[in-house]
Structure formats: structure tokens, C-alpha cells
Amino acid sequence: MVPEKRIGRGSGDLARARAECTIPKCKVGFLERPERVVLIIIGALFDRMAPVLWVIALLSNPTVIHRIIYTWQEARRLEEAQLRAVLQAETARRVKA
């Protein structure tokens, strides 16, 4: 479980940071930082850290995958919108000339 937890935990924040370099916002995912903090507090208060860490480990990796897919879709959508704008500008320029 430790490798899964370490990969998922570190990758979630990195995936979001890298995504927000490409697209305006990437606030998607099943388990963001506030949820992880709440889970850790609950685990500490009720002495149930092992199950809490399992939940975090299992939900962090799908969060990373969700962010990657979302970023890819949004980047593609933005690229298509830019291409349409360029084509419309070119068409308008040709019509004027």
C-alpha cells in the first residue's frame, strides 16, 4: 500500500498544478486536499489510520487519472476553439478584400 499511497498523493497535486499551466482551472477529482485532511483528522481522532490511508491510497490514483483526462479534453476543446476563431478571422479578412 505504501507505494500506491506515495504515488497517488504526490501525483494528485502535481497533476493539478501541471494541468493549470495548460488550462484555466482543474478543480476536478474525487479526493482533493480538504477531503484528505478531513479523512486524516477522522482517522487520528478515532484511531483508524490504516483504513483511512487505504481510502486515500485507493481514491488518489483515480483522481490523478480523472485530472489527466479532464485536462486533455479541455486542452483539445480550447485548441479547437482557437482554430475556429483563426478560420473565422481569415474568412472575414478574405470577404473584406
C-alpha atoms as an extended CHARMM CRD file, in Angstrom:
* protein
*
        97  EXT
         1         1  MET       CA              0.0000000000        0.0000000000        0.0000000000  PROA      1               0.0000000000
         2         2  VAL       CA              2.8240000000        2.4140000000        0.7240000000  PROA      2               0.0000000000
         3         3  PRO       CA              3.9460000000        2.7670000000       -2.9290000000  PROA      3               0.0000000000
         4         4  GLU       CA              0.3390000000        3.3160000000       -4.0470000000  PROA      4               0.0000000000
         5         5  LYS       CA             -0.1730000000        5.9740000000       -1.3840000000  PROA      5               0.0000000000
         6         6  ARG       CA              3.0500000000        7.7740000000       -2.1680000000  PROA      6               0.0000000000
         7         7  ILE       CA              2.4490000000        7.7860000000       -5.9110000000  PROA      7               0.0000000000
         8         8  GLY       CA             -1.1990000000        8.8680000000       -5.6390000000  PROA      8               0.0000000000
         9         9  ARG       CA             -0.5660000000       11.5500000000       -3.0320000000  PROA      9               0.0000000000
        10        10  GLY       CA              2.2870000000       13.2210000000       -4.8260000000  PROA      10              0.0000000000
        11        11  SER       CA              0.7630000000       12.8800000000       -8.2600000000  PROA      11              0.0000000000
        12        12  GLY       CA             -2.5870000000       14.4630000000       -7.3950000000  PROA      12              0.0000000000
        13        13  ASP       CA             -1.1970000000       17.8840000000       -6.5820000000  PROA      13              0.0000000000
        14        14  LEU       CA              1.3380000000       17.6740000000       -9.4040000000  PROA      14              0.0000000000
        15        15  ALA       CA             -1.3480000000       16.7150000000      -11.9310000000  PROA      15              0.0000000000
        16        16  ARG       CA             -3.4560000000       19.6970000000      -10.9030000000  PROA      16              0.0000000000
        17        17  ALA       CA             -0.5270000000       22.1250000000      -10.9830000000  PROA      17              0.0000000000
        18        18  ARG       CA              0.5930000000       20.9280000000      -14.4030000000  PROA      18              0.0000000000
        19        19  ALA       CA             -2.9730000000       20.9980000000      -15.7090000000  PROA      19              0.0000000000
        20        20  GLU       CA             -3.4610000000       24.5930000000      -14.5870000000  PROA      20              0.0000000000
        21        21  CYS       CA             -0.4240000000       25.5600000000      -16.6580000000  PROA      21              0.0000000000
        22        22  THR       CA             -2.3510000000       24.3720000000      -19.7120000000  PROA      22              0.0000000000
        23        23  ILE       CA             -5.9820000000       25.1270000000      -18.9080000000  PROA      23              0.0000000000
        24        24  PRO       CA             -7.5090000000       27.8440000000      -16.6860000000  PROA      24              0.0000000000
        25        25  LYS       CA             -8.8400000000       25.6310000000      -13.8660000000  PROA      25              0.0000000000
        26        26  CYS       CA             -8.6140000000       21.9590000000      -12.9470000000  PROA      26              0.0000000000
        27        27  LYS       CA            -10.8310000000       21.6080000000       -9.9010000000  PROA      27              0.0000000000
        28        28  VAL       CA            -11.9000000000       18.0500000000      -10.5810000000  PROA      28              0.0000000000
        29        29  GLY       CA            -11.2240000000       14.8230000000       -8.8190000000  PROA      29              0.0000000000
        30        30  PHE       CA            -12.6690000000       12.5360000000       -6.2250000000  PROA      30              0.0000000000
        31        31  LEU       CA            -10.2740000000       13.3670000000       -3.4090000000  PROA      31              0.0000000000
        32        32  GLU       CA             -8.7720000000       16.8490000000       -3.1500000000  PROA      32              0.0000000000
        33        33  ARG       CA             -6.6550000000       18.2300000000       -0.3130000000  PROA      33              0.0000000000
        34        34  PRO       CA             -9.5190000000       19.2700000000        2.0420000000  PROA      34              0.0000000000
        35        35  GLU       CA            -11.0600000000       15.8200000000        1.8180000000  PROA      35              0.0000000000
        36        36  ARG       CA             -7.6950000000       14.1890000000        2.5490000000  PROA      36              0.0000000000
        37        37  VAL       CA             -7.1640000000       16.4220000000        5.5880000000  PROA      37              0.0000000000
        38        38  VAL       CA            -10.6280000000       15.6170000000        6.9330000000  PROA      38              0.0000000000
        39        39  LEU       CA            -10.0160000000       11.9000000000        6.4490000000  PROA      39              0.0000000000
        40        40  ILE       CA             -6.6830000000       12.0760000000        8.2650000000  PROA      40              0.0000000000
        41        41  ILE       CA             -8.2620000000       14.0100000000       11.1510000000  PROA      41              0.0000000000
        42        42  ILE       CA            -11.0530000000       11.4280000000       11.4060000000  PROA      42              0.0000000000
        43        43  GLY       CA             -8.5180000000        8.6120000000       11.3210000000  PROA      43              0.0000000000
        44        44  ALA       CA             -6.4490000000       10.2630000000       14.0540000000  PROA      44              0.0000000000
        45        45  LEU       CA             -9.4330000000       11.0160000000       16.2900000000  PROA      45              0.0000000000
        46        46  PHE       CA            -10.8790000000        7.5180000000       16.0920000000  PROA      46              0.0000000000
        47        47  ASP       CA             -7.5590000000        5.6520000000       15.9220000000  PROA      47              0.0000000000
        48        48  ARG       CA             -8.3390000000        4.2750000000       12.4570000000  PROA      48              0.0000000000
        49        49  MET       CA             -5.3680000000        5.4740000000       10.4180000000  PROA      49              0.0000000000
        50        50  ALA       CA             -4.8300000000        2.2470000000        8.4630000000  PROA      50              0.0000000000
        51        51  PRO       CA             -8.3170000000        2.2270000000        6.8820000000  PROA      51              0.0000000000
        52        52  VAL       CA             -8.0880000000        5.9710000000        6.2410000000  PROA      52              0.0000000000
        53        53  LEU       CA             -4.7510000000        5.5870000000        4.4780000000  PROA      53              0.0000000000
        54        54  TRP       CA             -6.2160000000        2.8000000000        2.3580000000  PROA      54              0.0000000000
        55        55  VAL       CA             -9.1080000000        5.0340000000        1.3250000000  PROA      55              0.0000000000
        56        56  ILE       CA             -6.7170000000        7.8520000000        0.4580000000  PROA      56              0.0000000000
        57        57  ALA       CA             -4.4350000000        5.4800000000       -1.4570000000  PROA      57              0.0000000000
        58        58  LEU       CA             -7.2860000000        3.9710000000       -3.4350000000  PROA      58              0.0000000000
        59        59  LEU       CA             -9.0050000000        7.2610000000       -4.2780000000  PROA      59              0.0000000000
        60        60  SER       CA             -5.9010000000        9.3330000000       -5.0300000000  PROA      60              0.0000000000
        61        61  ASN       CA             -4.9620000000        7.3980000000       -8.1550000000  PROA      61              0.0000000000
        62        62  PRO       CA             -8.4040000000        7.6940000000       -9.8190000000  PROA      62              0.0000000000
        63        63  THR       CA             -8.2490000000       11.4200000000       -9.0110000000  PROA      63              0.0000000000
        64        64  VAL       CA             -4.9910000000       11.7240000000      -10.9420000000  PROA      64              0.0000000000
        65        65  ILE       CA             -6.4440000000        9.8090000000      -13.8910000000  PROA      65              0.0000000000
        66        66  HSD       CA             -9.5880000000       11.9760000000      -13.8170000000  PROA      66              0.0000000000
        67        67  ARG       CA             -7.4890000000       15.1590000000      -13.8610000000  PROA      67              0.0000000000
        68        68  ILE       CA             -5.3630000000       13.9200000000      -16.7570000000  PROA      68              0.0000000000
        69        69  ILE       CA             -8.4280000000       13.0300000000      -18.8300000000  PROA      69              0.0000000000
        70        70  TYR       CA            -10.1740000000       16.3060000000      -17.9600000000  PROA      70              0.0000000000
        71        71  THR       CA             -7.0880000000       18.3230000000      -18.8790000000  PROA      71              0.0000000000
        72        72  TRP       CA             -6.7100000000       16.5170000000      -22.1870000000  PROA      72              0.0000000000
        73        73  GLN       CA            -10.3740000000       17.1410000000      -23.0670000000  PROA      73              0.0000000000
        74        74  GLU       CA            -10.2640000000       20.8100000000      -22.0500000000  PROA      74              0.0000000000
        75        75  ALA       CA             -6.9930000000       21.4330000000      -23.8970000000  PROA      75              0.0000000000
        76        76  ARG       CA             -8.4510000000       19.8630000000      -27.0270000000  PROA      76              0.0000000000
        77        77  ARG       CA            -11.6250000000       21.9450000000      -26.6840000000  PROA      77              0.0000000000
        78        78  LEU       CA             -9.6180000000       25.1660000000      -26.2580000000  PROA      78              0.0000000000
        79        79  GLU       CA             -7.4030000000       24.3070000000      -29.2240000000  PROA      79              0.0000000000
        80        80  GLU       CA            -10.4480000000       23.6830000000      -31.4390000000  PROA      80              0.0000000000
        81        81  ALA       CA            -11.9840000000       26.9970000000      -30.3200000000  PROA      81              0.0000000000
        82        82  GLN       CA             -8.7750000000       28.8450000000      -31.1840000000  PROA      82              0.0000000000
        83        83  LEU       CA             -8.6430000000       27.1640000000      -34.5840000000  PROA      83              0.0000000000
        84        84  ARG       CA            -12.2550000000       28.1400000000      -35.2930000000  PROA      84              0.0000000000
        85        85  ALA       CA            -11.5070000000       31.7550000000      -34.3140000000  PROA      85              0.0000000000
        86        86  VAL       CA             -8.4950000000       31.8720000000      -36.6360000000  PROA      86              0.0000000000
        87        87  LEU       CA            -10.5010000000       30.4000000000      -39.5040000000  PROA      87              0.0000000000
        88        88  GLN       CA            -13.3550000000       32.8690000000      -38.9550000000  PROA      88              0.0000000000
        89        89  ALA       CA            -10.9180000000       35.7910000000      -38.8900000000  PROA      89              0.0000000000
        90        90  GLU       CA             -9.2840000000       34.5660000000      -42.0810000000  PROA      90              0.0000000000
        91        91  THR       CA            -12.6640000000       34.1410000000      -43.7730000000  PROA      91              0.0000000000
        92        92  ALA       CA            -13.7500000000       37.6390000000      -42.6850000000  PROA      92              0.0000000000
        93        93  ARG       CA            -10.4810000000       39.0860000000      -43.9830000000  PROA      93              0.0000000000
        94        94  ARG       CA            -10.9250000000       37.3810000000      -47.3530000000  PROA      94              0.0000000000
        95        95  VAL       CA            -14.5230000000       38.5890000000      -47.6670000000  PROA      95              0.0000000000
        96        96  LYS       CA            -13.4280000000       42.2050000000      -46.9980000000  PROA      96              0.0000000000
        97        97  ALA       CA            -10.6910000000       42.0600000000      -49.6080000000  PROA      97              0.0000000000
